[in-house]
């Protein structure tokens, strides 16, 4: 929506409070129009939680992340990509509060599920996702081994490491 796009523009400028206010508005509109379990509503709620965390409101962010995760686990199950992303977001919110043991438990659960389902070697692509989470507006991420000596672009190469990088 236009409101969401404006919120993203605020977020890109580091205007976290303004972005959070617009995403809260978007979330409420979507809850009324689409229902609390609609993917767009949940995306708005996840965006709001992330923006609250960016403002240092980690306790409020944790509550939003837990609410989204509860719905996603019920609607999609424990292994759905959106559920896993939500669980990782919760872990980040816990970590930002210094709840490191609980955060580690959540991060390890996500990693274990991804490795089991996708056959991803440890560390790929989770470190990239974590990097994006830590990235500030205008920041830059440099990723080592992205092209894997050109093998990622070669469709005939299908070893597990190359496939994990490609995906």
PDB file of C-alpha atoms in Angstrom:
ATOM      1  CA  UNK A   1       0.000   0.000   0.000  1.00  0.00           C
ATOM      2  CA  UNK A   2       0.994   3.627  -0.281  1.00  0.00           C
ATOM      3  CA  UNK A   3       1.149   3.942   3.496  1.00  0.00           C
ATOM      4  CA  UNK A   4       3.499   0.959   3.711  1.00  0.00           C
ATOM      5  CA  UNK A   5       5.703   2.446   0.976  1.00  0.00           C
ATOM      6  CA  UNK A   6       5.898   5.742   2.846  1.00  0.00           C
ATOM      7  CA  UNK A   7       6.772   3.840   6.031  1.00  0.00           C
ATOM      8  CA  UNK A   8       9.574   2.089   4.160  1.00  0.00           C
ATOM      9  CA  UNK A   9      10.851   5.471   2.937  1.00  0.00           C
ATOM     10  CA  UNK A  10      10.907   6.720   6.546  1.00  0.00           C
ATOM     11  CA  UNK A  11      12.705   3.566   7.637  1.00  0.00           C
ATOM     12  CA  UNK A  12      15.337   4.039   4.940  1.00  0.00           C
ATOM     13  CA  UNK A  13      15.970   7.527   6.331  1.00  0.00           C
ATOM     14  CA  UNK A  14      16.318   6.259   9.894  1.00  0.00           C
ATOM     15  CA  UNK A  15      12.978   7.803  10.913  1.00  0.00           C
ATOM     16  CA  UNK A  16      11.956   4.764  12.914  1.00  0.00           C
ATOM     17  CA  UNK A  17       9.183   6.364  14.991  1.00  0.00           C
ATOM     18  CA  UNK A  18       7.435   7.705  11.893  1.00  0.00           C
ATOM     19  CA  UNK A  19       7.786   4.348  10.125  1.00  0.00           C
ATOM     20  CA  UNK A  20       6.431   2.482  13.141  1.00  0.00           C
ATOM     21  CA  UNK A  21       3.412   4.783  13.397  1.00  0.00           C
ATOM     22  CA  UNK A  22       2.538   4.236   9.735  1.00  0.00           C
ATOM     23  CA  UNK A  23       3.048   0.480   9.968  1.00  0.00           C
ATOM     24  CA  UNK A  24       0.837   0.357  13.053  1.00  0.00           C
ATOM     25  CA  UNK A  25      -1.818   2.183  11.041  1.00  0.00           C
ATOM     26  CA  UNK A  26      -1.371  -0.225   8.115  1.00  0.00           C
ATOM     27  CA  UNK A  27      -1.583  -3.213  10.449  1.00  0.00           C
ATOM     28  CA  UNK A  28      -4.843  -2.009  12.025  1.00  0.00           C
ATOM     29  CA  UNK A  29      -6.418  -1.336   8.620  1.00  0.00           C
ATOM     30  CA  UNK A  30      -5.365  -4.772   7.389  1.00  0.00           C
ATOM     31  CA  UNK A  31      -6.652  -6.478  10.548  1.00  0.00           C
ATOM     32  CA  UNK A  32     -10.084  -4.933   9.982  1.00  0.00           C
ATOM     33  CA  UNK A  33     -10.175  -5.494   6.225  1.00  0.00           C
ATOM     34  CA  UNK A  34      -8.310  -8.794   5.836  1.00  0.00           C
ATOM     35  CA  UNK A  35      -8.346 -10.370   9.285  1.00  0.00           C
ATOM     36  CA  UNK A  36      -5.580 -10.921  11.847  1.00  0.00           C
ATOM     37  CA  UNK A  37      -4.229 -14.075  10.175  1.00  0.00           C
ATOM     38  CA  UNK A  38      -3.912 -12.734   6.632  1.00  0.00           C
ATOM     39  CA  UNK A  39      -0.309 -12.784   5.335  1.00  0.00           C
ATOM     40  CA  UNK A  40      -0.352  -9.031   4.620  1.00  0.00           C
ATOM     41  CA  UNK A  41      -1.578  -8.283   8.139  1.00  0.00           C
ATOM     42  CA  UNK A  42       1.126 -10.468   9.644  1.00  0.00           C
ATOM     43  CA  UNK A  43       3.764  -8.833   7.443  1.00  0.00           C
ATOM     44  CA  UNK A  44       2.668  -5.433   8.753  1.00  0.00           C
ATOM     45  CA  UNK A  45       2.837  -6.694  12.312  1.00  0.00           C
ATOM     46  CA  UNK A  46       6.349  -8.094  11.730  1.00  0.00           C
ATOM     47  CA  UNK A  47       7.415  -4.762  10.204  1.00  0.00           C
ATOM     48  CA  UNK A  48       6.042  -2.921  13.209  1.00  0.00           C
ATOM     49  CA  UNK A  49       7.889  -5.231  15.597  1.00  0.00           C
ATOM     50  CA  UNK A  50      11.167  -4.722  13.739  1.00  0.00           C
ATOM     51  CA  UNK A  51      10.715  -0.947  13.791  1.00  0.00           C
ATOM     52  CA  UNK A  52       9.936  -0.970  17.512  1.00  0.00           C
ATOM     53  CA  UNK A  53      13.163  -2.881  18.027  1.00  0.00           C
ATOM     54  CA  UNK A  54      15.028  -0.296  15.929  1.00  0.00           C
ATOM     55  CA  UNK A  55      13.731   2.375  18.317  1.00  0.00           C
ATOM     56  CA  UNK A  56      15.081   0.462  21.308  1.00  0.00           C
ATOM     57  CA  UNK A  57      11.613  -0.725  22.334  1.00  0.00           C
ATOM     58  CA  UNK A  58      12.683  -4.350  22.527  1.00  0.00           C
ATOM     59  CA  UNK A  59      10.072  -5.431  25.091  1.00  0.00           C
ATOM     60  CA  UNK A  60       7.239  -4.181  22.860  1.00  0.00           C
ATOM     61  CA  UNK A  61       8.947  -5.713  19.825  1.00  0.00           C
ATOM     62  CA  UNK A  62       9.211  -9.057  21.605  1.00  0.00           C
ATOM     63  CA  UNK A  63       5.464  -9.021  22.351  1.00  0.00           C
ATOM     64  CA  UNK A  64       4.641  -8.315  18.683  1.00  0.00           C
ATOM     65  CA  UNK A  65       7.052 -11.008  17.485  1.00  0.00           C
ATOM     66  CA  UNK A  66       5.555 -13.560  19.887  1.00  0.00           C
ATOM     67  CA  UNK A  67       2.033 -12.728  18.700  1.00  0.00           C
ATOM     68  CA  UNK A  68       2.989 -13.145  15.034  1.00  0.00           C
ATOM     69  CA  UNK A  69       4.922 -16.352  15.716  1.00  0.00           C
ATOM     70  CA  UNK A  70       1.983 -17.884  17.585  1.00  0.00           C
ATOM     71  CA  UNK A  71      -0.340 -17.258  14.618  1.00  0.00           C
ATOM     72  CA  UNK A  72       2.183 -18.479  12.032  1.00  0.00           C
ATOM     73  CA  UNK A  73       2.885 -21.681  13.969  1.00  0.00           C
ATOM     74  CA  UNK A  74      -0.845 -22.407  14.125  1.00  0.00           C
ATOM     75  CA  UNK A  75      -1.641 -21.424  10.527  1.00  0.00           C
ATOM     76  CA  UNK A  76       1.465 -22.625   8.660  1.00  0.00           C
ATOM     77  CA  UNK A  77       3.220 -24.999  11.055  1.00  0.00           C
ATOM     78  CA  UNK A  78       6.696 -24.981  12.551  1.00  0.00           C
ATOM     79  CA  UNK A  79       8.607 -25.521   9.299  1.00  0.00           C
ATOM     80  CA  UNK A  80       7.118 -22.838   7.051  1.00  0.00           C
ATOM     81  CA  UNK A  81       9.631 -20.171   5.904  1.00  0.00           C
ATOM     82  CA  UNK A  82       7.505 -17.332   7.327  1.00  0.00           C
ATOM     83  CA  UNK A  83       7.330 -19.106  10.687  1.00  0.00           C
ATOM     84  CA  UNK A  84      11.093 -19.577  10.724  1.00  0.00           C
ATOM     85  CA  UNK A  85      11.697 -15.930   9.814  1.00  0.00           C
ATOM     86  CA  UNK A  86       9.342 -14.864  12.591  1.00  0.00           C
ATOM     87  CA  UNK A  87      11.144 -17.126  15.063  1.00  0.00           C
ATOM     88  CA  UNK A  88      14.475 -15.600  14.021  1.00  0.00           C
ATOM     89  CA  UNK A  89      13.031 -12.100  14.494  1.00  0.00           C
ATOM     90  CA  UNK A  90      11.921 -13.091  17.984  1.00  0.00           C
ATOM     91  CA  UNK A  91      15.417 -14.364  18.739  1.00  0.00           C
ATOM     92  CA  UNK A  92      16.878 -11.029  17.633  1.00  0.00           C
ATOM     93  CA  UNK A  93      14.459  -9.130  19.887  1.00  0.00           C
ATOM     94  CA  UNK A  94      15.413 -11.362  22.807  1.00  0.00           C
ATOM     95  CA  UNK A  95      19.089 -10.820  22.111  1.00  0.00           C
ATOM     96  CA  UNK A  96      18.675  -7.047  22.018  1.00  0.00           C
ATOM     97  CA  UNK A  97      17.245  -7.274  25.552  1.00  0.00           C
ATOM     98  CA  UNK A  98      20.207  -9.292  26.784  1.00  0.00           C
ATOM     99  CA  UNK A  99      18.144 -12.493  26.980  1.00  0.00           C
ATOM    100  CA  UNK A 100      21.011 -14.294  25.288  1.00  0.00           C
ATOM    101  CA  UNK A 101      20.317 -17.850  26.416  1.00  0.00           C
ATOM    102  CA  UNK A 102      16.710 -17.679  25.226  1.00  0.00           C
ATOM    103  CA  UNK A 103      17.811 -15.999  21.985  1.00  0.00           C
ATOM    104  CA  UNK A 104      20.396 -18.713  21.371  1.00  0.00           C
ATOM    105  CA  UNK A 105      17.761 -21.405  21.880  1.00  0.00           C
ATOM    106  CA  UNK A 106      15.516 -19.788  19.264  1.00  0.00           C
ATOM    107  CA  UNK A 107      18.360 -19.228  16.789  1.00  0.00           C
ATOM    108  CA  UNK A 108      19.540 -22.835  17.146  1.00  0.00           C
ATOM    109  CA  UNK A 109      15.997 -24.136  16.644  1.00  0.00           C
ATOM    110  CA  UNK A 110      15.665 -22.148  13.398  1.00  0.00           C
ATOM    111  CA  UNK A 111      19.052 -23.289  12.158  1.00  0.00           C
ATOM    112  CA  UNK A 112      18.336 -26.932  13.000  1.00  0.00           C
ATOM    113  CA  UNK A 113      14.992 -26.816  11.181  1.00  0.00           C
ATOM    114  CA  UNK A 114      16.500 -25.161   8.103  1.00  0.00           C
ATOM    115  CA  UNK A 115      19.359 -27.644   7.981  1.00  0.00           C
ATOM    116  CA  UNK A 116      16.926 -30.566   8.306  1.00  0.00           C
ATOM    117  CA  UNK A 117      14.430 -29.332   5.731  1.00  0.00           C
ATOM    118  CA  UNK A 118      16.692 -27.681   3.206  1.00  0.00           C
ATOM    119  CA  UNK A 119      19.954 -29.513   3.703  1.00  0.00           C
ATOM    120  CA  UNK A 120      21.711 -26.172   4.124  1.00  0.00           C
ATOM    121  CA  UNK A 121      25.290 -26.344   5.347  1.00  0.00           C
ATOM    122  CA  UNK A 122      25.708 -24.542   8.685  1.00  0.00           C
ATOM    123  CA  UNK A 123      26.037 -20.796   8.280  1.00  0.00           C
ATOM    124  CA  UNK A 124      24.472 -20.413   4.819  1.00  0.00           C
ATOM    125  CA  UNK A 125      22.421 -18.281   4.269  1.00  0.00           C
ATOM    126  CA  UNK A 126      21.663 -17.393   7.899  1.00  0.00           C
ATOM    127  CA  UNK A 127      24.675 -15.152   8.250  1.00  0.00           C
ATOM    128  CA  UNK A 128      23.377 -13.052   5.355  1.00  0.00           C
ATOM    129  CA  UNK A 129      19.934 -12.727   6.969  1.00  0.00           C
ATOM    130  CA  UNK A 130      21.566 -11.724  10.255  1.00  0.00           C
ATOM    131  CA  UNK A 131      23.674  -9.163   8.414  1.00  0.00           C
ATOM    132  CA  UNK A 132      20.590  -7.579   6.880  1.00  0.00           C
ATOM    133  CA  UNK A 133      18.972  -7.418  10.301  1.00  0.00           C
ATOM    134  CA  UNK A 134      21.975  -5.506  11.662  1.00  0.00           C
ATOM    135  CA  UNK A 135      22.308  -3.207   8.642  1.00  0.00           C
ATOM    136  CA  UNK A 136      21.563   0.452   9.245  1.00  0.00           C
ATOM    137  CA  UNK A 137      19.991   2.763   6.674  1.00  0.00           C
ATOM    138  CA  UNK A 138      22.566   3.519   3.982  1.00  0.00           C
ATOM    139  CA  UNK A 139      24.762   0.638   5.135  1.00  0.00           C
ATOM    140  CA  UNK A 140      26.603  -1.842   2.966  1.00  0.00           C
ATOM    141  CA  UNK A 141      26.991  -5.608   3.168  1.00  0.00           C
ATOM    142  CA  UNK A 142      29.956  -7.345   1.555  1.00  0.00           C
ATOM    143  CA  UNK A 143      29.427 -11.075   1.148  1.00  0.00           C
ATOM    144  CA  UNK A 144      32.328 -13.452   0.750  1.00  0.00           C
ATOM    145  CA  UNK A 145      32.083 -16.418  -1.666  1.00  0.00           C
ATOM    146  CA  UNK A 146      28.783 -15.305  -3.201  1.00  0.00           C
ATOM    147  CA  UNK A 147      29.681 -16.500  -6.671  1.00  0.00           C
ATOM    148  CA  UNK A 148      31.751 -19.443  -5.381  1.00  0.00           C
ATOM    149  CA  UNK A 149      34.412 -19.054  -8.087  1.00  0.00           C
ATOM    150  CA  UNK A 150      31.682 -18.751 -10.705  1.00  0.00           C
ATOM    151  CA  UNK A 151      30.053 -22.087  -9.817  1.00  0.00           C
ATOM    152  CA  UNK A 152      26.818 -20.456  -8.537  1.00  0.00           C
ATOM    153  CA  UNK A 153      26.038 -19.262 -12.054  1.00  0.00           C
ATOM    154  CA  UNK A 154      26.699 -22.685 -13.605  1.00  0.00           C
ATOM    155  CA  UNK A 155      23.400 -24.647 -13.703  1.00  0.00           C
ATOM    156  CA  UNK A 156      25.293 -27.916 -14.201  1.00  0.00           C
ATOM    157  CA  UNK A 157      26.939 -27.671 -10.769  1.00  0.00           C
ATOM    158  CA  UNK A 158      24.699 -29.215  -8.108  1.00  0.00           C
ATOM    159  CA  UNK A 159      26.903 -30.040  -5.114  1.00  0.00           C
ATOM    160  CA  UNK A 160      25.315 -29.165  -1.722  1.00  0.00           C
ATOM    161  CA  UNK A 161      27.499 -26.108  -0.988  1.00  0.00           C
ATOM    162  CA  UNK A 162      26.925 -24.510  -4.401  1.00  0.00           C
ATOM    163  CA  UNK A 163      23.208 -25.286  -4.286  1.00  0.00           C
ATOM    164  CA  UNK A 164      22.928 -23.690  -0.815  1.00  0.00           C
ATOM    165  CA  UNK A 165      24.636 -20.528  -2.047  1.00  0.00           C
ATOM    166  CA  UNK A 166      22.464 -20.423  -5.170  1.00  0.00           C
ATOM    167  CA  UNK A 167      19.286 -20.705  -3.099  1.00  0.00           C
TER     168      UNK A 167
END
